[in-house]
Short mmCIF file of C-alpha atoms in Angstrom, two decimals:
data_model
loop_
_atom_site.label_atom_id
_atom_site.label_comp_id
_atom_site.label_asym_id
_atom_site.label_seq_id
_atom_site.Cartn_x
_atom_site.Cartn_y
_atom_site.Cartn_z
CA MET W 1 20.86 -30.44 35.59
CA LYS W 2 23.18 -29.93 38.69
CA LYS W 3 26.54 -29.22 38.08
CA ILE W 4 29.39 -29.98 39.76
CA LYS W 5 33.14 -29.25 39.39
CA ALA W 6 35.36 -32.40 40.71
CA ARG W 7 38.75 -31.79 39.16
CA GLY W 8 41.97 -33.48 40.88
CA ILE W 9 39.61 -36.77 41.75
CA ASN W 10 41.02 -39.81 39.71
CA ILE W 11 39.98 -43.04 39.28
CA PRO W 12 38.86 -45.54 41.00
CA HIS W 13 37.64 -42.17 43.58
CA SER W 14 36.12 -40.23 40.69
CA THR W 15 33.96 -43.18 40.00
CA ILE W 16 32.72 -44.31 43.27
CA MET W 17 31.72 -40.40 43.78
CA VAL W 18 29.83 -40.21 40.71
CA GLU W 19 27.90 -43.47 41.79
CA ASN W 20 27.19 -42.14 45.15
CA ILE W 21 25.69 -39.00 43.75
CA ILE W 22 23.52 -40.85 41.27
CA LYS W 23 22.40 -43.04 44.40
CA ASN W 24 21.63 -40.13 46.61
CA GLY W 25 18.96 -38.67 43.90
CA ARG W 26 20.54 -37.54 41.29
CA ASP W 27 19.75 -40.33 38.82
CA ASP W 28 17.62 -37.69 36.55
CA GLY W 29 21.07 -36.54 35.10
CA LEU W 30 24.08 -34.35 36.77
CA ILE W 31 27.07 -32.42 34.56
CA ILE W 32 30.27 -32.87 35.51
CA THR W 33 33.58 -31.52 35.22
CA LEU W 34 36.41 -33.70 36.01
CA THR W 35 40.37 -34.20 35.43
CA LYS W 36 41.18 -35.32 32.06
CA GLY W 37 41.09 -39.17 32.52
CA ALA W 38 39.32 -39.85 35.54
CA GLU W 39 36.00 -40.17 33.44
CA ALA W 40 37.40 -43.58 32.07
CA ASP W 41 34.95 -45.81 33.70
CA LEU W 42 32.15 -43.71 33.74
CA PRO W 43 30.60 -45.23 30.66
CA VAL W 44 30.01 -48.56 32.64
CA LEU W 45 27.98 -46.64 35.51
CA ALA W 46 26.06 -44.71 33.05
CA LYS W 47 25.06 -48.06 31.27
CA LYS W 48 24.29 -49.31 34.75
CA TYR W 49 21.91 -46.33 35.62
CA GLY W 50 20.40 -46.41 31.99
CA LEU W 51 21.82 -43.09 31.69
CA ASN W 52 23.02 -41.27 28.41
CA LEU W 53 26.51 -40.19 28.47
CA GLU W 54 28.07 -37.13 26.44
CA LYS W 55 31.70 -36.08 27.07
CA GLU W 56 33.15 -32.27 26.03
CA GLU W 57 37.03 -32.05 25.87
CA SER W 58 39.11 -28.94 26.88
CA GLU W 59 42.63 -28.97 27.16
CA LYS W 60 42.80 -29.58 30.81
CA GLU W 61 39.52 -31.31 31.53
CA ILE W 62 36.63 -33.22 30.58
CA VAL W 63 32.89 -32.60 31.14
CA ILE W 64 30.54 -35.39 31.30
CA ARG W 65 27.01 -34.83 30.93
CA MET W 66 24.83 -38.14 32.67
CA SER W 67 21.80 -37.63 31.42
CA LYS W 68 17.85 -39.73 31.28
CA LYS W 69 16.50 -37.21 28.78
CA GLU W 70 16.79 -37.89 24.98
CA ILE W 71 17.40 -34.42 23.16
CA LYS W 72 14.49 -33.25 21.47
CA GLU W 73 14.36 -32.29 18.03
CA LEU W 74 12.70 -29.64 15.77
CA ASP W 75 12.56 -29.48 12.39
CA VAL W 76 12.00 -25.95 11.04
CA THR W 77 12.42 -26.79 7.42
CA GLY W 78 9.73 -24.53 5.49
CA GLU W 79 9.18 -21.75 8.26
CA THR W 80 10.38 -18.31 6.97
CA CYS W 81 12.13 -15.97 8.65
CA PRO W 82 11.72 -15.04 11.97
CA GLY W 83 9.67 -18.32 12.59
CA PRO W 84 12.70 -20.55 13.21
CA ILE W 85 13.96 -18.50 15.61
CA ILE W 86 10.41 -17.85 17.65
CA ILE W 87 10.20 -21.70 17.29
CA VAL W 88 13.58 -21.98 19.06
CA GLY W 89 12.94 -19.15 21.40
CA ASP W 90 9.59 -20.78 22.62
CA GLN W 91 11.40 -24.22 23.41
CA LEU W 92 14.28 -22.75 25.02
CA ASN W 93 11.67 -20.88 27.13
CA CYS W 94 10.80 -24.36 28.46
CA MET W 95 13.88 -25.68 28.95
CA GLU W 96 16.07 -26.41 32.09
CA THR W 97 19.92 -24.78 32.03
CA GLY W 98 21.54 -28.01 30.89
CA ASP W 99 19.15 -29.00 28.68
CA ARG W 100 19.75 -29.57 25.25
CA LEU W 101 18.08 -29.44 21.59
CA LYS W 102 18.32 -30.22 18.34
CA VAL W 103 17.23 -28.03 15.39
CA LYS W 104 17.09 -29.19 11.61
CA SER W 105 16.71 -27.13 8.42
CA ASN W 106 17.52 -27.30 5.11
CA LYS W 107 18.73 -24.40 4.77
CA ALA W 108 22.23 -23.63 6.08
CA GLU W 109 21.56 -19.59 6.48
CA THR W 110 18.54 -20.61 8.73
CA ILE W 111 20.96 -22.68 10.89
CA GLU W 112 23.56 -19.69 11.20
CA ASP W 113 20.98 -17.07 12.03
CA ILE W 114 19.91 -19.47 15.05
CA ALA W 115 23.60 -19.97 15.83
CA VAL W 116 24.49 -16.09 15.72
CA SER W 117 21.62 -15.30 17.92
CA LEU W 118 22.07 -18.23 20.66
CA PRO W 119 24.27 -16.30 23.13
CA GLU W 120 21.34 -13.27 23.35
CA MET W 121 19.12 -16.29 23.81
CA GLY W 122 20.70 -18.25 27.11
CA ALA W 123 22.15 -21.35 24.93
CA LYS W 124 24.97 -22.01 23.48
CA VAL W 125 26.28 -24.04 20.45
CA ILE W 126 27.45 -27.55 21.04
CA GLU W 127 27.37 -29.07 17.68
CA HIS W 128 26.68 -28.06 14.08
CA GLY W 129 27.05 -29.01 10.41
CA PRO W 130 25.58 -30.89 7.47
CA ALA W 131 23.47 -34.11 8.25
CA ASP W 132 21.95 -36.26 5.52
CA ASP W 133 20.20 -33.88 3.42
CA LYS W 134 20.20 -30.95 5.98
CA TYR W 135 21.57 -29.16 8.41
CA PHE W 136 21.39 -28.95 12.07
CA LEU W 137 22.36 -27.50 15.40
CA VAL W 138 22.84 -28.82 18.52
CA MET W 139 22.43 -26.32 21.53
CA GLU W 140 22.42 -26.26 25.06
CA LYS W 141 20.89 -23.84 27.91
CA VAL W 142 22.84 -21.97 29.84
CA GLU W 143 22.89 -19.74 32.35
CA LYS W 144 22.75 -16.04 31.59
CA ASP W 145 25.82 -15.08 32.53
CA VAL W 146 26.70 -11.14 32.81
CA SER W 147 30.13 -11.57 33.23
CA ASN W 148 30.77 -13.65 30.01
CA SER W 149 28.82 -11.02 27.87
CA ALA W 150 32.26 -8.56 28.55
CA LEU W 151 30.61 -5.59 30.22
CA SER W 152 32.79 -3.00 32.26
CA ALA W 153 31.30 -0.54 34.66
CA ASP W 154 30.97 1.74 31.37
CA ALA W 155 29.05 -0.34 29.22
CA VAL W 156 25.62 -1.18 28.87
CA LYS W 157 23.44 -4.38 28.04
CA ARG W 158 21.21 -3.48 24.92
CA ASP W 159 18.72 -6.50 26.21
CA LYS W 160 15.99 -4.01 24.97
CA VAL W 161 14.77 -3.32 21.07
CA LEU W 162 12.79 0.22 20.32
CA VAL W 163 10.78 -0.49 16.71
CA VAL W 164 10.26 2.94 15.19
CA GLN W 165 7.28 2.61 12.56
CA SER W 166 6.89 5.65 10.34
CA ASN W 167 5.62 4.21 7.31
CA GLY W 168 2.26 3.21 8.19
CA ILE W 169 -0.34 1.15 6.48
CA GLY W 170 0.48 2.63 2.85
CA ASN W 171 3.95 0.46 2.60
CA ALA W 172 3.03 -3.06 3.47
CA GLU W 173 6.13 -4.55 3.99
CA LYS W 174 7.65 -2.24 6.65
CA ALA W 175 4.49 -2.47 8.38
CA TYR W 176 4.67 -6.64 8.97
CA ALA W 177 7.86 -6.61 9.64
CA THR W 178 7.63 -4.07 11.96
CA PHE W 179 5.91 -7.10 14.33
CA ILE W 180 7.31 -9.66 12.92
CA PHE W 181 10.78 -7.94 13.98
CA ALA W 182 9.41 -7.28 17.40
CA LYS W 183 8.19 -10.87 17.75
CA ALA W 184 11.26 -12.26 16.96
CA ALA W 185 12.88 -9.78 19.66
CA LEU W 186 10.32 -10.94 22.09
CA SER W 187 11.10 -14.77 21.05
CA MET W 188 14.80 -13.68 21.84
CA GLY W 189 13.93 -12.52 25.69
CA LYS W 190 14.19 -9.08 24.62
CA GLU W 191 12.01 -5.92 26.11
CA VAL W 192 10.05 -4.96 22.56
CA THR W 193 8.86 -1.30 22.29
CA VAL W 194 7.06 0.14 19.51
CA PHE W 195 6.68 3.65 18.44
CA LEU W 196 4.12 4.90 15.76
CA LEU W 197 4.89 8.16 14.43
CA MET W 198 4.43 9.99 11.30
CA ASP W 199 2.50 7.77 8.69
CA GLY W 200 3.23 5.06 11.08
CA VAL W 201 0.25 6.29 13.32
CA SER W 202 -2.31 4.56 10.49
CA ILE W 203 -1.33 1.27 11.88
CA ALA W 204 -2.99 2.34 15.52
CA PRO W 205 -6.72 2.79 14.51
CA LYS W 206 -9.21 0.04 15.20
CA GLY W 207 -9.74 -2.34 12.20
CA ASN W 208 -6.64 -0.31 10.39
CA ALA W 209 -4.45 -3.15 10.79
CA ALA W 210 -7.08 -5.77 9.68
CA THR W 211 -6.58 -4.18 6.41
CA VAL W 212 -2.95 -5.04 5.23
CA LYS W 213 -2.71 -8.52 4.38
CA HIS W 214 -0.11 -10.47 2.48
CA PRO W 215 -0.74 -14.20 1.32
CA ALA W 216 2.39 -15.06 2.75
CA PHE W 217 1.69 -13.79 6.50
CA GLU W 218 -0.91 -13.62 8.62
CA ARG W 219 -3.35 -10.98 8.71
CA MET W 220 -1.74 -8.07 10.47
CA ASP W 221 -3.80 -6.74 13.25
CA LYS W 222 -3.36 -10.62 14.43
CA LEU W 223 0.44 -10.42 14.31
CA MET W 224 -0.33 -6.82 16.03
CA ALA W 225 -2.15 -8.80 18.71
CA GLU W 226 0.29 -11.49 19.17
CA ALA W 227 3.41 -8.96 20.02
CA VAL W 228 1.39 -7.41 22.33
CA GLU W 229 0.24 -10.19 24.37
CA GLY W 230 3.91 -11.16 24.23
CA GLY W 231 4.69 -8.42 26.05
CA ALA W 232 5.55 -5.64 23.49
CA LYS W 233 4.54 -2.02 24.49
CA ILE W 234 3.27 -0.02 21.58
CA TYR W 235 3.05 3.88 21.72
CA VAL W 236 1.62 5.98 19.49
CA CYS W 237 3.22 9.76 19.00
CA GLU W 238 0.32 12.23 20.44
CA LEU W 239 1.34 15.05 17.84
CA SER W 240 1.17 12.53 14.66
CA ALA W 241 -2.21 11.20 15.82
CA GLU W 242 -3.35 14.83 16.29
CA PHE W 243 -2.15 15.58 12.77
CA ARG W 244 -4.43 13.02 11.48
CA GLY W 245 -6.99 13.46 13.75
CA ILE W 246 -6.68 10.15 15.30
CA LYS W 247 -8.34 10.03 18.87
CA ALA W 248 -7.05 7.92 21.52
CA GLU W 249 -10.52 6.04 22.34
CA ASN W 250 -10.41 4.97 18.79
CA LEU W 251 -6.82 3.35 19.52
CA ALA W 252 -6.55 -0.75 19.10
CA ASP W 253 -5.80 -2.77 22.02
CA GLY W 254 -2.54 -2.35 23.21
CA CYS W 255 -2.06 1.22 22.10
CA LYS W 256 -1.58 4.18 23.27
CA LEU W 257 -0.62 7.66 23.33
CA ALA W 258 2.72 8.88 24.03
CA GLY W 259 4.34 12.57 23.61
CA ALA W 260 7.91 13.42 22.46
CA ALA W 261 9.44 13.25 26.11
CA THR W 262 8.38 9.63 25.84
CA TYR W 263 10.45 9.07 22.35
CA VAL W 264 13.20 10.92 23.68
CA THR W 265 13.49 9.24 26.81
CA LEU W 266 13.43 5.99 24.70
CA LEU W 267 16.14 7.19 22.01
CA SER W 268 18.17 8.20 24.85
CA ASP W 269 18.17 4.89 26.59
CA PRO W 270 21.50 3.43 25.50
CA SER W 271 19.70 0.22 26.49
CA TYR W 272 17.57 -0.09 23.77
CA ALA W 273 18.88 -1.10 20.25
CA VAL W 274 16.89 1.16 17.72
CA VAL W 275 16.02 -0.20 14.54
CA ASN W 276 13.26 1.91 12.12
CA PHE W 277 10.77 0.81 9.76
CA MET M 1 13.81 -27.80 62.00
CA GLY M 2 12.45 -31.31 63.32
CA TYR M 3 16.24 -32.56 63.73
CA GLN M 4 16.06 -33.05 67.80
CA SER M 5 14.95 -36.67 67.80
CA VAL M 6 17.93 -38.02 65.11
CA VAL M 7 20.45 -35.70 66.89
CA LYS M 8 19.40 -37.17 69.96
CA GLU M 9 19.06 -40.81 68.89
CA LEU M 10 22.72 -39.95 66.92
CA LYS M 11 24.44 -38.73 69.97
CA GLU M 12 23.38 -42.02 72.27
CA LEU M 13 24.61 -44.23 69.38
CA LEU M 14 27.62 -42.68 68.70
CA ASP M 15 28.76 -41.09 72.24
CA LEU M 16 29.54 -38.04 70.32
CA LYS M 17 31.46 -35.16 72.13
CA GLY M 18 29.10 -32.07 71.58
CA ASN M 19 26.81 -31.25 69.05
CA PRO M 20 26.40 -32.24 65.17
CA VAL M 21 26.31 -29.05 63.52
CA ALA M 22 23.79 -27.28 61.10
CA VAL M 23 25.43 -25.44 58.88
CA LYS M 24 23.80 -23.24 56.20
CA LEU M 25 25.03 -20.57 53.38
CA VAL M 26 22.28 -17.51 52.80
CA GLU M 27 22.39 -15.29 49.96
CA SER M 28 20.26 -12.38 51.84
CA LEU M 29 20.25 -11.36 55.35
CA ASP M 30 16.28 -11.86 54.78
CA GLU M 31 16.92 -15.68 55.16
CA ILE M 32 18.64 -15.68 58.89
CA PRO M 33 15.59 -16.97 61.23
CA ALA M 34 14.78 -14.23 63.95
CA GLY M 35 17.06 -14.06 67.02
CA TYR M 36 20.22 -15.35 65.07
CA GLN M 37 22.34 -12.72 65.46
CA LYS M 38 25.70 -11.84 63.93
CA MET M 39 29.19 -13.01 65.23
CA ASP M 40 30.53 -10.78 67.94
CA GLU M 41 34.02 -11.89 66.89
CA LYS M 42 35.64 -12.01 63.79
CA LYS M 43 36.70 -15.57 63.60
CA ARG M 44 37.31 -18.76 61.26
CA HIS M 45 34.32 -20.62 59.44
CA CYS M 46 36.14 -23.97 61.73
CA GLU M 47 36.30 -22.18 64.89
CA PHE M 48 32.47 -20.65 64.51
CA VAL M 49 31.85 -24.80 63.65
CA GLN M 50 33.51 -25.33 66.55
CA ASP M 51 31.85 -23.14 69.14
CA ALA M 52 28.55 -24.23 67.43
CA ARG M 53 29.40 -28.11 68.28
CA LEU M 54 31.12 -27.64 71.67
CA LYS M 55 29.28 -24.31 73.05
CA GLY M 56 25.69 -24.57 71.59
CA PHE M 57 26.46 -21.20 69.72
CA LYS M 58 24.23 -19.49 67.17
CA GLY M 59 24.51 -17.01 65.00
CA TYR M 60 25.65 -15.84 61.28
CA ALA M 61 28.92 -14.49 59.74
CA THR M 62 29.21 -12.27 56.70
CA GLY M 63 32.26 -11.70 55.07
CA GLU M 64 33.68 -9.15 57.93
CA GLU M 65 33.25 -11.73 60.62
CA HIS M 66 35.39 -14.52 58.80
CA LEU M 67 38.86 -14.43 59.54
CA CYS M 68 40.12 -16.66 56.99
CA LYS M 69 39.34 -15.66 53.34
CA GLY M 70 40.21 -18.81 51.87
CA GLY M 71 37.21 -20.53 53.79
CA ALA M 72 35.21 -17.82 53.25
CA GLY M 73 36.01 -17.64 49.58
CA VAL M 74 35.46 -21.49 48.76
CA MET M 75 32.00 -21.02 49.89
CA GLY M 76 30.72 -18.31 47.86
CA ILE M 77 30.73 -15.48 50.38
CA GLU M 78 33.69 -13.37 49.38
CA PRO M 79 36.29 -13.61 46.43
CA LEU M 80 38.89 -15.90 46.92
CA PRO M 81 42.27 -13.52 47.75
CA GLU M 82 44.70 -14.07 44.74
CA PRO M 83 47.69 -15.54 47.03
CA VAL M 84 45.22 -18.43 47.64
CA ALA M 85 43.29 -18.46 44.20
CA ASN M 86 47.00 -19.16 42.53
CA GLY M 87 48.15 -21.11 45.08
CA ASN M 88 51.07 -18.92 46.13
CA MET M 89 50.30 -18.63 49.45
CA TYR M 90 50.46 -22.59 50.14
CA TYR M 91 53.78 -22.96 47.83
CA LYS M 92 55.13 -19.84 50.73
CA LEU M 93 53.67 -21.85 53.34
CA GLY M 94 56.27 -24.94 52.51
CA ASN M 95 53.23 -26.96 51.56
CA PHE M 96 54.03 -28.01 48.06
CA GLN M 97 57.48 -27.74 46.27
CA THR M 98 56.72 -26.40 43.50
CA PRO M 99 54.23 -23.06 41.99
CA GLU M 100 52.60 -25.77 39.92
CA GLY M 101 52.01 -27.96 42.36
CA ALA M 102 49.86 -25.45 44.72
CA LEU M 103 47.96 -24.14 41.68
CA GLU M 104 46.76 -27.67 40.95
CA THR M 105 45.52 -28.58 44.26
CA VAL M 106 43.67 -25.02 44.57
CA GLN M 107 42.58 -25.48 41.55
CA ALA M 108 40.82 -28.86 42.36
CA ILE M 109 39.51 -27.44 45.72
CA PRO M 110 35.90 -27.72 45.87
CA LYS M 111 34.22 -23.99 45.76
CA LEU M 112 30.92 -22.97 45.18
CA GLU M 113 30.09 -20.90 42.59
CA GLN M 114 27.26 -19.21 43.83
CA LYS M 115 27.56 -16.05 45.46
CA TYR M 116 26.52 -15.93 49.28
CA THR M 117 26.18 -13.06 52.10
CA ALA M 118 26.94 -14.86 54.93
CA SER M 119 27.47 -18.90 57.07
CA LEU M 120 24.74 -19.70 59.62
CA TYR M 121 25.43 -21.94 62.08
CA SER M 122 23.47 -23.76 64.74
CA PRO M 123 23.79 -27.35 66.65
CA LEU M 124 21.54 -29.44 64.60
CA GLU M 125 19.09 -30.12 67.49
CA SER M 126 17.82 -26.72 68.02
CA ALA M 127 18.37 -25.26 64.65
CA GLU M 128 15.74 -23.06 63.14
CA PHE M 129 16.71 -23.27 59.60
CA GLU M 130 17.15 -26.26 57.10
CA PRO M 131 21.00 -26.52 56.69
CA ASP M 132 22.43 -27.29 54.17
CA VAL M 133 25.17 -29.41 55.20
CA VAL M 134 25.49 -31.02 58.99
CA VAL M 135 29.02 -30.76 59.84
CA LEU M 136 30.15 -33.86 62.26
CA LEU M 137 33.56 -33.90 64.24
CA ILE M 138 34.34 -37.46 65.25
CA ASN M 139 36.80 -40.19 66.10
CA PRO M 140 38.05 -42.62 63.69
CA LYS M 141 35.74 -45.24 65.19
CA GLN M 142 32.68 -43.30 65.02
CA ALA M 143 33.56 -42.08 61.33
CA LEU M 144 33.79 -46.35 60.68
CA ARG M 145 30.53 -46.34 61.30
CA ILE M 146 28.87 -43.21 59.78
CA SER M 147 30.40 -44.93 56.69
CA GLN M 148 29.50 -48.23 57.22
CA ALA M 149 25.94 -46.86 58.06
CA TYR M 150 25.60 -44.86 54.83
CA LEU M 151 26.43 -47.64 52.98
CA ASN M 152 23.71 -49.81 54.71
CA LYS M 153 20.77 -49.44 52.53
CA LYS M 154 22.12 -48.90 48.79
CA GLY M 155 25.72 -50.31 49.46
CA GLY M 156 28.96 -49.45 47.77
CA ARG M 157 32.08 -47.33 48.47
CA ILE M 158 32.94 -44.41 49.68
CA ALA M 159 35.54 -41.64 48.13
CA SER M 160 36.48 -38.69 50.18
CA ASP M 161 38.87 -36.15 49.03
CA TYR M 162 40.73 -33.78 50.62
CA SER M 163 44.04 -32.09 50.41
CA GLY M 164 44.91 -31.01 53.97
CA ILE M 165 43.78 -27.44 53.06
CA GLN M 166 40.61 -25.49 53.36
CA SER M 167 39.14 -28.65 55.26
CA LEU M 168 35.98 -27.79 56.98
CA CYS M 169 35.09 -25.09 54.69
CA ALA M 170 36.22 -26.91 51.20
CA ASP M 171 35.62 -30.36 51.92
CA ALA M 172 33.10 -30.60 54.77
CA VAL M 173 30.74 -27.80 53.35
CA ALA M 174 31.19 -26.96 49.84
CA ALA M 175 32.02 -30.38 48.29
CA VAL M 176 29.22 -31.75 50.49
CA LYS M 177 27.02 -29.11 49.25
CA GLU M 178 27.35 -29.20 45.71
CA ARG M 179 27.52 -32.99 45.11
CA GLY M 180 25.01 -33.70 47.62
CA ILE M 181 26.81 -36.65 48.94
CA PRO M 182 28.98 -37.17 52.29
CA ASN M 183 32.69 -36.34 52.31
CA MET M 184 35.28 -36.68 55.02
CA THR M 185 38.35 -34.70 55.40
CA LEU M 186 41.44 -34.96 58.11
CA GLY M 187 41.20 -31.38 58.90
CA CYS M 188 43.89 -28.13 57.85
CA ASN M 189 46.75 -26.73 59.55
CA GLY M 190 44.07 -23.70 60.36
CA SER M 191 41.45 -25.98 61.81
CA ARG M 192 43.96 -28.01 63.93
CA LYS M 193 45.59 -24.80 65.48
CA PHE M 194 42.83 -21.97 65.63
CA ALA M 195 39.43 -24.54 66.38
CA GLU M 196 41.58 -26.86 68.18
CA VAL M 197 40.48 -29.76 66.59
CA ALA M 198 41.84 -32.73 68.21
CA ASP M 199 44.34 -35.11 66.91
CA GLU M 200 42.14 -37.86 67.31
CA GLU M 201 39.51 -36.05 65.45
CA VAL M 202 38.00 -36.29 62.07
CA ILE M 203 35.43 -34.65 60.51
CA ILE M 204 32.27 -35.42 57.98
CA GLY M 205 30.63 -33.17 56.18
CA ILE M 206 26.77 -34.62 55.91
CA PRO M 207 24.05 -34.08 53.34
CA PRO M 208 21.09 -33.53 56.18
CA GLU M 209 18.58 -35.38 53.69
CA ASN M 210 20.80 -38.35 54.78
CA LEU M 211 20.74 -38.83 58.31
CA ALA M 212 17.63 -40.50 59.27
CA ASP M 213 18.70 -43.55 57.14
CA ILE M 214 22.26 -43.70 59.17
CA VAL M 215 20.66 -43.31 62.28
CA GLU M 216 18.22 -45.87 61.08
CA ALA M 217 21.24 -48.16 60.60
CA LEU M 218 23.21 -47.27 63.19
CA LYS M 219 20.37 -48.92 65.43
CA THR M 220 20.72 -51.85 63.14
CA PHE M 221 24.45 -52.26 63.70
CA GLN M 222 23.98 -51.77 67.76
CA GLU M 223 21.00 -54.37 67.57
CA LYS M 224 23.43 -56.78 65.45
CA TRP M 225 27.05 -56.05 66.44
CA LYS M 226 25.92 -56.20 70.07
#
């Protein structure tokens, strides 16, 4: 939505200006920052043009959103982690800056988890709390502003995730966590690399991941394929593969042999957050 | 970019002095059409507008060519100098009785948050680019006709805002580009002095997409108000 700052303009001029902006093609919605009090007549204008009006006040100014769009609602009740964050991430990817989304769940911790993740996902919390028998969160998609991420010239934004997996199909929970975590990070807009080493390389040969199935989750090869489809890279430690007689031609789609140099390079890159399973 | 006939009619209908001026802000120098050179002299934005209007000059100005850093600042080409951003400069110049009044004013001046590399200028009729804003320097009667013409199709009123500082840059370009509606302004000390905006002239910035309707309305007025 078009964002306009027009501080210092009082009524009736603020109302006249906003009406002209709407008439001149912004009848699909706008976000306008005004000096407090200048918005007094805008509810009448919103009604005239059939727009929803929302206010957000700060100490000195007021932000008015006038939009034709209804806020989309998602109910993630019953979804287990990281389902809610993936659902929200997918929805945010389809939204434009300024669009809002309401998410509901019967678990307060699910809403809290989403709220904590929003800055990294390019959104901000507008409102949250209990409502009826559930908890809710209203979020707004915002521009990812580097200046807001407290970066100094010496700091590096950690926008990549390296998942190191060294247990393999022998430990189903950790094997599942590798790809569930990778998918959650992808949905948050992170670049994801999975590095399989030691017993972790047992996941890589064609057919092996398909032997892992927990009743509550999809078969693991499907999760792995979804992560690859979502953009995750999967490296397989050359030495560990060699040690176990695993050949490049036997690797599942999306898996690629990589040497120690690749692993060390990834570990040395400060833009990666590293997690071990 | 297809404005020749509109400009020809506009000039005849209003008996304009000089050219309507096409102004565009570019993020990258790659957006500058072939044949447009960097301004060979450091000047103010308002002077570049006047040069395009009265001398037919075309060209572009990066931050280096902009002498008025306040003007370049509100158009997103350079950071606003601190004394301009906090109002001290205008307080010291005597525009305001108090630093608070100066600060209140400069905080309300329209400024573009988007960063740009250069401003591009040309007489509208020969512009090889789609302008963000068309700037007209006209007398009050011509401004009256433009205002009437703007309201002719959809009615309503016009609210223009200005503060007597940063006029051709903030009021006539930044505000119009951001809001997408016309804005009239009365100039500032810099534009009256350095760009020699005449005493009898006012300035209007217009979104280019409104020009055709304005010209049609002016033709109707000419017919009906003989």
